[in-house]
Amino acid sequence: MPKSILKKVIVSKQIHSSEFLKFMPAREKKELLEQAFELRGKRVVHVNATAAGGGVAEILKSLIPYLRSLGVQADWYSINPEVGKEFFTVTNKIHNALQGAAVKITSPEWAEYQRVNKQIADDLDKIDCDVLVINDPQPLLAGSYSHPGKAKIYFSHIDTSAAFMPVWKKIFPVISSYRKIVFSNRSFVSGGLPRRKIKVFTPAIDPLASKQKIITRKEARHYLKNEGDIPPACPLVAQISRFDVWKNPMGVIQAFRMVENMYPEARLALVGFNEAKDNPAAAAVHKDVAAVAGNSKDIFIFFDPKGKNIAEFTVMTQNAADIIVQNSTKEGFGLTVAEAMWKRQPVIGGPASGIRKQIQNGKNGFIVKTPEELAEKVIFLLSHPKKRKAMGKAARKTVLQKFLFPRLVLDHFKLYKSCLK
Ligand code: UDP
């Protein structure tokens, strides 16, 4: 067991507020600056499971510099990966149960979850803060044990609309003990939680991040040829996601096989670099997916980073692909969808609530429920480049209006203030 369970995540990136205020309408800009003035000097501490890999780490990486640029003293701590596989296996089970899987968690597993969280709480108590923000279930108990009486917020980033009851019942009283509880979708809010504590707003993507760069298709395809051996001229379909059953990569392969009947030269890239330390199940899902793909030369699977620049590879794939799919069955939000839409890609998404929030079916992308529908929409977009372009334009507009970071920062400020009152 490492001495310290919490590790400070060093965020050295510095930005100036003028760089992002330009993405805001005048009224919201004024409101953001007023809120920032009132929160100036306050210490906000965010805690999550992992410093890299997955949407929450992606958000915090940007949120911390944004908050600091507006005068808030923001810091980020994540759980030391050396805490061990047992802990992350339990938290993965809790995650899956909260998303609706019927998972049995044994007494020793609950005990492990509590034991590590007690230690996280000890570490947390040594950290000074005005607002403590706990992201997702891994450090959930720790937040409730530590800093009694302080302004504490729990962020639930996953789809809890049909949580598995035996696990939800254990977690529910802990979540209720927080002063504010944030969900990314109203349908995720369980009836039993006190209404006055609930806030609902979606995450967002950072327009200043290198991840969101627009790169010419030619350059991006050249990169994928060099770094991933993907032929530069073939129609390319891609899903960028951790290897996770909820992301349904198997369904993507099934659909792709149908697409190949029409477009035999098409290729599929499944990009899910194994970066997060809190996801021991990824290796198993990857193994199953690789087995189904077999020795097919048409399917490219990226799992082991092997010295690759993950962020660069990701942004290149998002720009290079002819079609981006995100075939998830459950998704708290799905940053990968907004990221691709920002790059003018009309995403074909699964029926997950988080994705429905972003895609207006037939306008800026498509929502599909089966591999057949997915294949049909991939073929449609490949055969209608003008329509694809128009939908891509609409996709970018949606993100600009609803899912960009400055709006998220304003939501955070309002939240912190409501909590400090
Ligand atoms: N991501 C990445 N490379 C990968 C897979 C994922 O950079 O190979 C990033 C992706 O760009 C996004 C985040 O990981 O920023 C995933 O967030 P999302 O909300 O889509 O899903 P989560 O992993 O949190 O369930």
Short mmCIF file of C-alpha atoms and ligand atoms in Angstrom, two decimals:
data_model
loop_
_atom_site.label_atom_id
_atom_site.label_comp_id
_atom_site.label_asym_id
_atom_site.label_seq_id
_atom_site.Cartn_x
_atom_site.Cartn_y
_atom_site.Cartn_z
CA MET A 1 0.00 0.00 0.00
CA PRO A 2 1.53 3.38 -0.99
CA LYS A 3 2.08 5.92 1.80
CA SER A 4 -0.14 8.48 0.16
CA ILE A 5 -3.28 7.37 -1.63
CA LEU A 6 -4.04 10.72 -3.16
CA LYS A 7 -1.66 12.14 -5.70
CA LYS A 8 -1.69 15.75 -6.73
CA VAL A 9 -2.06 16.02 -10.48
CA ILE A 10 0.32 18.68 -11.73
CA VAL A 11 -1.42 20.91 -14.23
CA SER A 12 1.13 23.33 -15.58
CA LYS A 13 -0.89 24.65 -18.48
CA GLN A 14 -1.69 28.34 -18.11
CA ILE A 15 -4.31 30.18 -20.09
CA HIS A 16 -5.60 33.72 -20.15
CA SER A 17 -9.33 34.25 -19.86
CA SER A 18 -9.37 36.40 -23.02
CA GLU A 19 -8.56 33.23 -24.99
CA PHE A 20 -11.88 31.60 -24.09
CA LEU A 21 -14.21 34.52 -23.31
CA LYS A 22 -14.50 35.07 -27.05
CA PHE A 23 -16.52 31.86 -27.28
CA MET A 24 -19.21 33.31 -24.99
CA PRO A 25 -22.19 35.53 -25.77
CA ALA A 26 -21.81 38.96 -24.12
CA ARG A 27 -24.39 38.37 -21.38
CA GLU A 28 -22.89 35.09 -20.25
CA LYS A 29 -19.43 36.58 -20.36
CA LYS A 30 -20.50 39.35 -18.01
CA GLU A 31 -22.11 36.81 -15.69
CA LEU A 32 -19.00 34.63 -15.67
CA LEU A 33 -16.76 37.56 -14.75
CA GLU A 34 -19.13 38.65 -11.97
CA GLN A 35 -19.22 35.15 -10.52
CA ALA A 36 -15.44 34.88 -10.80
CA PHE A 37 -15.06 38.12 -8.90
CA GLU A 38 -17.10 36.75 -6.01
CA LEU A 39 -15.20 33.47 -5.93
CA ARG A 40 -11.77 35.05 -6.22
CA GLY A 41 -9.25 33.42 -3.88
CA LYS A 42 -11.50 30.50 -2.93
CA ARG A 43 -9.84 27.09 -2.88
CA VAL A 44 -11.59 24.39 -4.90
CA VAL A 45 -10.26 20.84 -4.79
CA HIS A 46 -11.35 18.22 -7.32
CA VAL A 47 -10.81 14.52 -6.71
CA ASN A 48 -11.27 11.70 -9.20
CA ALA A 49 -9.98 8.20 -9.86
CA THR A 50 -7.31 8.69 -12.45
CA ALA A 51 -5.06 11.40 -13.86
CA ALA A 52 -5.31 10.11 -17.43
CA GLY A 53 -7.77 8.17 -19.54
CA GLY A 54 -11.51 8.71 -19.70
CA GLY A 55 -13.74 11.73 -19.81
CA VAL A 56 -13.41 13.00 -16.24
CA ALA A 57 -9.62 13.30 -16.46
CA GLU A 58 -10.08 15.05 -19.79
CA ILE A 59 -12.45 17.59 -18.22
CA LEU A 60 -10.29 18.25 -15.15
CA LYS A 61 -7.18 18.74 -17.28
CA SER A 62 -8.90 21.76 -18.81
CA LEU A 63 -11.08 22.88 -15.92
CA ILE A 64 -8.17 23.54 -13.55
CA PRO A 65 -6.44 26.11 -15.84
CA TYR A 66 -9.78 27.76 -16.65
CA LEU A 67 -10.63 28.18 -12.95
CA ARG A 68 -7.16 29.47 -12.14
CA SER A 69 -7.27 31.97 -15.00
CA LEU A 70 -10.33 33.48 -13.31
CA GLY A 71 -8.72 33.79 -9.89
CA VAL A 72 -9.94 30.61 -8.20
CA GLN A 73 -7.30 28.47 -6.47
CA ALA A 74 -8.05 25.14 -8.06
CA ASP A 75 -6.26 21.85 -7.52
CA TRP A 76 -6.80 18.28 -8.65
CA TYR A 77 -5.99 15.04 -6.87
CA SER A 78 -6.39 11.52 -8.21
CA ILE A 79 -6.02 8.09 -6.65
CA ASN A 80 -2.55 6.59 -6.67
CA PRO A 81 -2.69 3.66 -9.15
CA GLU A 82 -0.47 1.68 -6.76
CA VAL A 83 -3.45 1.34 -4.46
CA GLY A 84 -3.97 -1.94 -6.25
CA LYS A 85 -6.07 -3.92 -8.65
CA GLU A 86 -8.54 -5.14 -5.99
CA PHE A 87 -9.76 -1.62 -5.29
CA PHE A 88 -10.22 -0.75 -8.97
CA THR A 89 -11.94 -4.07 -9.61
CA VAL A 90 -14.55 -3.22 -6.97
CA THR A 91 -15.00 0.34 -8.17
CA ASN A 92 -15.40 -0.95 -11.71
CA LYS A 93 -18.14 -3.25 -10.47
CA ILE A 94 -19.82 -0.35 -8.65
CA HIS A 95 -19.59 1.72 -11.83
CA ASN A 96 -21.21 -1.06 -13.85
CA ALA A 97 -23.93 -1.62 -11.25
CA LEU A 98 -24.77 2.09 -11.18
CA GLN A 99 -25.14 1.94 -14.96
CA GLY A 100 -27.61 -0.92 -14.57
CA ALA A 101 -25.65 -4.19 -14.61
CA ALA A 102 -26.76 -6.84 -12.11
CA VAL A 103 -23.42 -7.18 -10.37
CA LYS A 104 -22.88 -8.87 -7.06
CA ILE A 105 -20.43 -7.11 -4.79
CA THR A 106 -19.22 -9.29 -1.94
CA SER A 107 -18.67 -8.18 1.68
CA PRO A 108 -14.86 -8.34 1.35
CA GLU A 109 -15.15 -6.17 -1.76
CA TRP A 110 -17.23 -3.54 0.08
CA ALA A 111 -14.67 -3.72 2.89
CA GLU A 112 -11.84 -3.02 0.43
CA TYR A 113 -13.78 -0.07 -1.01
CA GLN A 114 -14.27 1.34 2.50
CA ARG A 115 -10.72 0.68 3.63
CA VAL A 116 -9.15 2.57 0.72
CA ASN A 117 -11.69 5.37 0.99
CA LYS A 118 -10.86 5.84 4.70
CA GLN A 119 -7.25 6.34 3.72
CA ILE A 120 -8.21 8.73 0.95
CA ALA A 121 -10.24 10.66 3.55
CA ASP A 122 -7.16 10.89 5.81
CA ASP A 123 -5.21 12.37 2.92
CA LEU A 124 -8.07 14.70 2.06
CA ASP A 125 -8.26 16.09 5.57
CA LYS A 126 -4.70 17.37 5.19
CA ILE A 127 -5.71 19.39 2.14
CA ASP A 128 -7.11 22.84 2.73
CA CYS A 129 -10.18 23.78 0.67
CA ASP A 130 -13.37 25.83 0.62
CA VAL A 131 -15.15 23.55 -1.83
CA LEU A 132 -14.46 19.84 -2.20
CA VAL A 133 -15.63 18.21 -5.42
CA ILE A 134 -15.72 14.43 -5.67
CA ASN A 135 -16.04 12.97 -9.15
CA ASP A 136 -17.63 9.53 -9.58
CA PRO A 137 -17.91 6.63 -7.13
CA GLN A 138 -14.26 5.69 -6.64
CA PRO A 139 -13.55 8.39 -3.97
CA LEU A 140 -17.24 8.88 -3.06
CA LEU A 141 -17.02 7.56 0.51
CA ALA A 142 -13.83 9.50 1.22
CA GLY A 143 -15.56 12.76 0.38
CA SER A 144 -18.35 11.98 2.80
CA TYR A 145 -15.92 11.03 5.62
CA SER A 146 -13.65 14.04 5.29
CA HIS A 147 -14.04 17.80 5.85
CA PRO A 148 -17.25 17.67 7.93
CA GLY A 149 -19.41 20.75 7.51
CA LYS A 150 -17.58 21.95 4.40
CA ALA A 151 -19.16 22.68 1.03
CA LYS A 152 -18.97 19.28 -0.63
CA ILE A 153 -20.21 18.37 -4.09
CA TYR A 154 -20.63 14.98 -5.71
CA PHE A 155 -20.43 14.78 -9.51
CA SER A 156 -22.02 11.72 -11.02
CA HIS A 157 -20.72 11.43 -14.57
CA ILE A 158 -22.48 8.19 -15.44
CA ASP A 159 -25.96 7.08 -16.46
CA THR A 160 -27.66 6.12 -13.19
CA SER A 161 -31.19 6.10 -14.62
CA ALA A 162 -31.61 2.34 -14.11
CA ALA A 163 -29.06 1.63 -11.37
CA PHE A 164 -28.94 -1.89 -9.95
CA MET A 165 -30.91 -1.51 -6.70
CA PRO A 166 -28.83 -3.56 -4.23
CA VAL A 167 -25.78 -1.44 -5.03
CA TRP A 168 -27.69 1.82 -5.40
CA LYS A 169 -29.22 1.33 -1.92
CA LYS A 170 -25.74 1.17 -0.39
CA ILE A 171 -24.46 4.16 -2.30
CA PHE A 172 -27.58 6.32 -2.07
CA PRO A 173 -27.23 7.53 1.57
CA VAL A 174 -23.63 8.52 0.91
CA ILE A 175 -24.52 10.51 -2.20
CA SER A 176 -27.40 12.15 -0.31
CA SER A 177 -25.00 13.37 2.37
CA TYR A 178 -23.33 15.79 -0.08
CA ARG A 179 -24.47 19.38 -0.16
CA LYS A 180 -24.96 19.36 -3.94
CA ILE A 181 -25.17 16.48 -6.38
CA VAL A 182 -24.58 17.01 -10.09
CA PHE A 183 -25.89 14.85 -12.94
CA SER A 184 -25.40 15.37 -16.65
CA ASN A 185 -28.98 14.45 -17.51
CA ARG A 186 -32.27 14.90 -15.69
CA SER A 187 -33.24 11.30 -16.36
CA PHE A 188 -30.25 10.14 -14.28
CA VAL A 189 -31.62 11.70 -11.09
CA SER A 190 -33.09 9.15 -8.75
CA GLY A 191 -36.44 10.07 -7.22
CA GLY A 192 -35.21 9.65 -3.64
CA LEU A 193 -32.57 12.38 -3.73
CA PRO A 194 -33.49 15.74 -2.16
CA ARG A 195 -34.47 18.04 -5.03
CA ARG A 196 -32.84 21.14 -3.53
CA LYS A 197 -29.47 19.39 -3.71
CA ILE A 198 -29.66 18.47 -7.39
CA LYS A 199 -28.04 20.33 -10.27
CA VAL A 200 -28.14 19.17 -13.84
CA PHE A 201 -25.73 20.30 -16.53
CA THR A 202 -23.68 18.58 -19.19
CA PRO A 203 -19.93 18.45 -19.52
CA ALA A 204 -18.24 20.23 -22.40
CA ILE A 205 -15.11 20.23 -24.50
CA ASP A 206 -12.27 22.71 -24.36
CA PRO A 207 -11.92 24.64 -27.62
CA LEU A 208 -8.38 25.65 -26.61
CA ALA A 209 -7.12 22.09 -26.15
CA SER A 210 -4.83 20.58 -28.76
CA LYS A 211 -7.27 17.66 -28.74
CA GLN A 212 -9.83 19.86 -30.46
CA LYS A 213 -7.65 21.06 -33.31
CA ILE A 214 -8.96 20.97 -36.83
CA ILE A 215 -6.44 19.27 -39.10
CA THR A 216 -6.79 18.77 -42.84
CA ARG A 217 -8.00 15.34 -43.81
CA LYS A 218 -4.95 14.88 -46.00
CA GLU A 219 -2.54 15.55 -43.15
CA ALA A 220 -4.52 13.41 -40.71
CA ARG A 221 -4.66 10.46 -43.14
CA HIS A 222 -0.94 10.77 -43.76
CA TYR A 223 -0.37 10.59 -40.01
CA LEU A 224 -2.56 7.48 -39.65
CA LYS A 225 -0.69 5.85 -42.51
CA ASN A 226 2.64 6.46 -40.77
CA GLU A 227 1.53 5.76 -37.22
CA GLY A 228 -1.18 3.17 -37.72
CA ASP A 229 -0.56 1.65 -41.13
CA ILE A 230 -4.07 2.61 -42.28
CA PRO A 231 -4.24 3.02 -46.08
CA PRO A 232 -4.66 6.74 -46.81
CA ALA A 233 -7.34 6.56 -49.51
CA CYS A 234 -9.88 4.01 -48.20
CA PRO A 235 -13.22 5.07 -46.66
CA LEU A 236 -12.45 5.07 -42.95
CA VAL A 237 -14.97 4.38 -40.18
CA ALA A 238 -13.77 4.95 -36.61
CA GLN A 239 -14.92 4.59 -33.03
CA ILE A 240 -12.72 6.18 -30.39
CA SER A 241 -13.47 4.77 -26.95
CA ARG A 242 -12.09 2.82 -24.06
CA PHE A 243 -12.68 -0.90 -24.56
CA ASP A 244 -15.79 -1.18 -22.45
CA VAL A 245 -18.96 -3.22 -22.94
CA TRP A 246 -21.13 -0.10 -22.64
CA LYS A 247 -19.37 1.36 -25.70
CA ASN A 248 -20.48 -1.70 -27.68
CA PRO A 249 -17.48 -2.20 -29.99
CA MET A 250 -18.81 -5.65 -30.94
CA GLY A 251 -21.87 -4.00 -32.50
CA VAL A 252 -19.56 -1.73 -34.49
CA ILE A 253 -17.75 -4.73 -35.97
CA GLN A 254 -21.06 -6.39 -36.82
CA ALA A 255 -22.23 -3.25 -38.61
CA PHE A 256 -18.90 -2.81 -40.35
CA ARG A 257 -19.16 -6.28 -41.87
CA MET A 258 -22.42 -5.18 -43.51
CA VAL A 259 -20.85 -1.92 -44.70
CA GLU A 260 -18.10 -3.95 -46.38
CA ASN A 261 -20.67 -5.67 -48.59
CA MET A 262 -21.28 -2.29 -50.19
CA TYR A 263 -17.83 -0.76 -49.66
CA PRO A 264 -15.31 -3.62 -49.73
CA GLU A 265 -12.40 -1.17 -49.62
CA ALA A 266 -13.63 0.39 -46.32
CA ARG A 267 -11.57 0.09 -43.16
CA LEU A 268 -12.54 0.27 -39.49
CA ALA A 269 -10.40 1.78 -36.73
CA LEU A 270 -11.26 0.99 -33.12
CA VAL A 271 -9.13 3.34 -31.07
CA GLY A 272 -9.19 2.72 -27.33
CA PHE A 273 -5.77 3.23 -25.85
CA ASN A 274 -5.49 1.62 -22.46
CA GLU A 275 -4.52 4.60 -20.37
CA ALA A 276 -6.84 4.64 -17.36
CA LYS A 277 -5.59 2.79 -14.30
CA ASP A 278 -9.10 2.29 -12.96
CA ASN A 279 -10.37 0.02 -15.70
CA PRO A 280 -9.07 -3.54 -15.27
CA ALA A 281 -11.96 -4.84 -17.39
CA ALA A 282 -10.65 -3.13 -20.54
CA ALA A 283 -8.11 -5.86 -21.26
CA ALA A 284 -10.83 -8.51 -21.23
CA VAL A 285 -13.10 -6.52 -23.55
CA HIS A 286 -10.19 -5.83 -25.87
CA LYS A 287 -9.36 -9.52 -25.99
CA ASP A 288 -12.93 -10.42 -26.96
CA VAL A 289 -13.06 -7.70 -29.61
CA ALA A 290 -9.70 -8.75 -31.08
CA ALA A 291 -10.95 -12.34 -31.24
CA VAL A 292 -14.07 -11.30 -33.14
CA ALA A 293 -12.05 -9.13 -35.52
CA GLY A 294 -9.77 -12.13 -36.05
CA ASN A 295 -6.94 -11.61 -38.50
CA SER A 296 -8.99 -9.25 -40.60
CA LYS A 297 -6.76 -6.76 -42.39
CA ASP A 298 -9.73 -4.38 -42.62
CA ILE A 299 -10.05 -3.76 -38.89
CA PHE A 300 -7.40 -1.80 -37.01
CA ILE A 301 -7.45 -2.06 -33.26
CA PHE A 302 -5.42 0.28 -31.08
CA PHE A 303 -5.19 -0.67 -27.42
CA ASP A 304 -1.61 -0.78 -26.18
CA PRO A 305 -0.18 2.76 -26.44
CA LYS A 306 3.35 1.36 -27.08
CA GLY A 307 4.98 4.76 -27.03
CA LYS A 308 2.29 6.35 -29.22
CA ASN A 309 1.17 9.88 -28.49
CA ILE A 310 -2.42 9.07 -27.45
CA ALA A 311 -3.84 12.58 -27.64
CA GLU A 312 -2.27 13.20 -31.03
CA PHE A 313 -3.40 9.86 -32.43
CA THR A 314 -6.91 10.56 -31.17
CA VAL A 315 -7.23 14.01 -32.66
CA MET A 316 -5.81 12.76 -35.95
CA THR A 317 -8.35 9.92 -36.10
CA GLN A 318 -11.21 12.29 -35.30
CA ASN A 319 -10.12 14.48 -38.22
CA ALA A 320 -9.16 11.68 -40.59
CA ALA A 321 -12.22 9.45 -40.40
CA ASP A 322 -14.94 9.63 -43.02
CA ILE A 323 -17.43 8.38 -40.48
CA ILE A 324 -17.25 8.60 -36.68
CA VAL A 325 -19.47 6.27 -34.71
CA GLN A 326 -20.06 6.07 -30.97
CA ASN A 327 -22.17 2.99 -30.57
CA SER A 328 -22.67 3.20 -26.79
CA THR A 329 -25.67 1.70 -25.03
CA LYS A 330 -25.02 3.78 -21.87
CA GLU A 331 -23.13 7.02 -21.70
CA GLY A 332 -23.20 9.76 -19.05
CA PHE A 333 -22.40 12.22 -21.82
CA GLY A 334 -19.75 10.93 -24.22
CA LEU A 335 -17.11 13.59 -24.80
CA THR A 336 -15.94 11.72 -27.88
CA VAL A 337 -19.21 12.67 -29.57
CA ALA A 338 -18.82 16.42 -28.95
CA GLU A 339 -15.13 16.21 -29.87
CA ALA A 340 -15.93 14.71 -33.27
CA MET A 341 -18.89 17.06 -33.85
CA TRP A 342 -16.63 20.04 -33.17
CA LYS A 343 -14.49 18.71 -36.04
CA ARG A 344 -17.56 18.83 -38.28
CA GLN A 345 -18.24 15.12 -38.13
CA PRO A 346 -21.89 14.03 -38.12
CA VAL A 347 -21.59 11.27 -35.52
CA ILE A 348 -23.65 8.08 -35.70
CA GLY A 349 -24.37 7.32 -32.07
CA GLY A 350 -25.97 4.55 -30.07
CA PRO A 351 -29.19 5.19 -28.12
CA ALA A 352 -27.46 6.21 -24.85
CA SER A 353 -29.01 9.22 -23.09
CA GLY A 354 -25.74 11.16 -23.07
CA ILE A 355 -25.49 10.80 -26.83
CA ARG A 356 -29.13 11.69 -27.43
CA LYS A 357 -28.45 14.94 -25.63
CA GLN A 358 -25.92 15.86 -28.31
CA ILE A 359 -27.26 14.36 -31.53
CA GLN A 360 -30.51 15.49 -33.12
CA ASN A 361 -31.33 12.51 -35.25
CA GLY A 362 -31.07 13.29 -38.96
CA LYS A 363 -29.96 16.88 -38.37
CA ASN A 364 -26.42 16.86 -37.00
CA GLY A 365 -25.90 13.08 -36.87
CA PHE A 366 -27.88 9.90 -36.40
CA ILE A 367 -29.06 7.81 -33.46
CA VAL A 368 -29.17 4.08 -34.15
CA LYS A 369 -30.28 1.10 -32.10
CA THR A 370 -29.05 -1.95 -34.02
CA PRO A 371 -26.01 -2.97 -36.06
CA GLU A 372 -28.27 -3.00 -39.14
CA GLU A 373 -29.30 0.62 -38.57
CA LEU A 374 -25.70 1.57 -37.89
CA ALA A 375 -24.56 -0.04 -41.15
CA GLU A 376 -27.39 1.68 -43.04
CA LYS A 377 -26.41 5.12 -41.75
CA VAL A 378 -22.70 4.57 -42.40
CA ILE A 379 -23.53 3.61 -45.99
CA PHE A 380 -25.89 6.58 -46.31
CA LEU A 381 -23.26 9.07 -45.19
CA LEU A 382 -20.53 7.49 -47.32
CA SER A 383 -22.80 7.74 -50.36
CA HIS A 384 -24.05 11.28 -49.71
CA PRO A 385 -20.99 13.51 -49.21
CA LYS A 386 -22.97 16.74 -49.57
CA LYS A 387 -25.43 15.70 -46.89
CA ARG A 388 -22.53 14.58 -44.72
CA LYS A 389 -20.94 17.99 -45.06
CA ALA A 390 -24.15 19.84 -44.22
CA MET A 391 -24.78 17.67 -41.17
CA GLY A 392 -21.16 18.15 -40.09
CA LYS A 393 -21.67 21.90 -40.21
CA ALA A 394 -24.78 21.56 -38.04
CA ALA A 395 -22.82 19.35 -35.63
CA ARG A 396 -20.17 22.00 -35.12
CA LYS A 397 -22.87 24.64 -34.49
CA THR A 398 -24.50 22.46 -31.83
CA VAL A 399 -21.23 22.18 -29.93
CA LEU A 400 -20.52 25.88 -30.28
CA GLN A 401 -23.92 26.72 -28.79
CA LYS A 402 -24.17 24.12 -26.05
CA PHE A 403 -21.10 22.05 -25.30
CA LEU A 404 -18.11 24.35 -25.04
CA PHE A 405 -16.02 24.84 -21.93
CA PRO A 406 -16.75 28.47 -21.02
CA ARG A 407 -20.41 27.51 -20.43
CA LEU A 408 -19.27 24.64 -18.21
CA VAL A 409 -17.08 26.98 -16.16
CA LEU A 410 -20.05 29.27 -15.61
CA ASP A 411 -22.12 26.29 -14.42
CA HIS A 412 -19.31 25.33 -12.04
CA PHE A 413 -19.13 28.85 -10.63
CA LYS A 414 -22.87 28.98 -9.99
CA LEU A 415 -22.61 25.58 -8.35
CA TYR A 416 -19.73 26.53 -6.05
CA LYS A 417 -21.51 29.72 -5.04
CA SER A 418 -24.78 27.92 -4.28
CA CYS A 419 -22.80 25.52 -2.13
CA LEU A 420 -20.93 28.19 -0.18
CA LYS A 421 -24.05 30.16 0.71
N1 UDP B 1 -9.80 9.08 -25.48
C1 UDP B 1 -8.59 9.23 -26.09
N2 UDP B 1 -8.04 8.16 -26.73
C2 UDP B 1 -8.62 6.94 -26.75
C3 UDP B 1 -9.88 6.79 -26.12
C4 UDP B 1 -10.46 7.88 -25.49
O1 UDP B 1 -8.02 10.31 -26.07
O2 UDP B 1 -8.04 6.02 -27.32
C5 UDP B 1 -10.41 10.24 -24.83
C6 UDP B 1 -11.50 10.86 -25.66
O3 UDP B 1 -10.96 11.72 -26.65
C7 UDP B 1 -12.33 11.59 -24.60
C8 UDP B 1 -12.18 10.69 -23.39
O4 UDP B 1 -11.02 9.89 -23.60
O5 UDP B 1 -11.79 12.86 -24.33
C9 UDP B 1 -13.37 9.77 -23.20
O6 UDP B 1 -14.43 10.47 -22.67
P1 UDP B 1 -15.92 10.00 -22.85
O7 UDP B 1 -16.77 10.94 -22.09
O8 UDP B 1 -16.24 9.86 -24.30
O9 UDP B 1 -15.99 8.53 -22.24
P2 UDP B 1 -15.51 7.86 -20.87
O10 UDP B 1 -14.20 7.20 -21.19
O11 UDP B 1 -15.38 8.92 -19.85
O12 UDP B 1 -16.56 6.87 -20.57
#
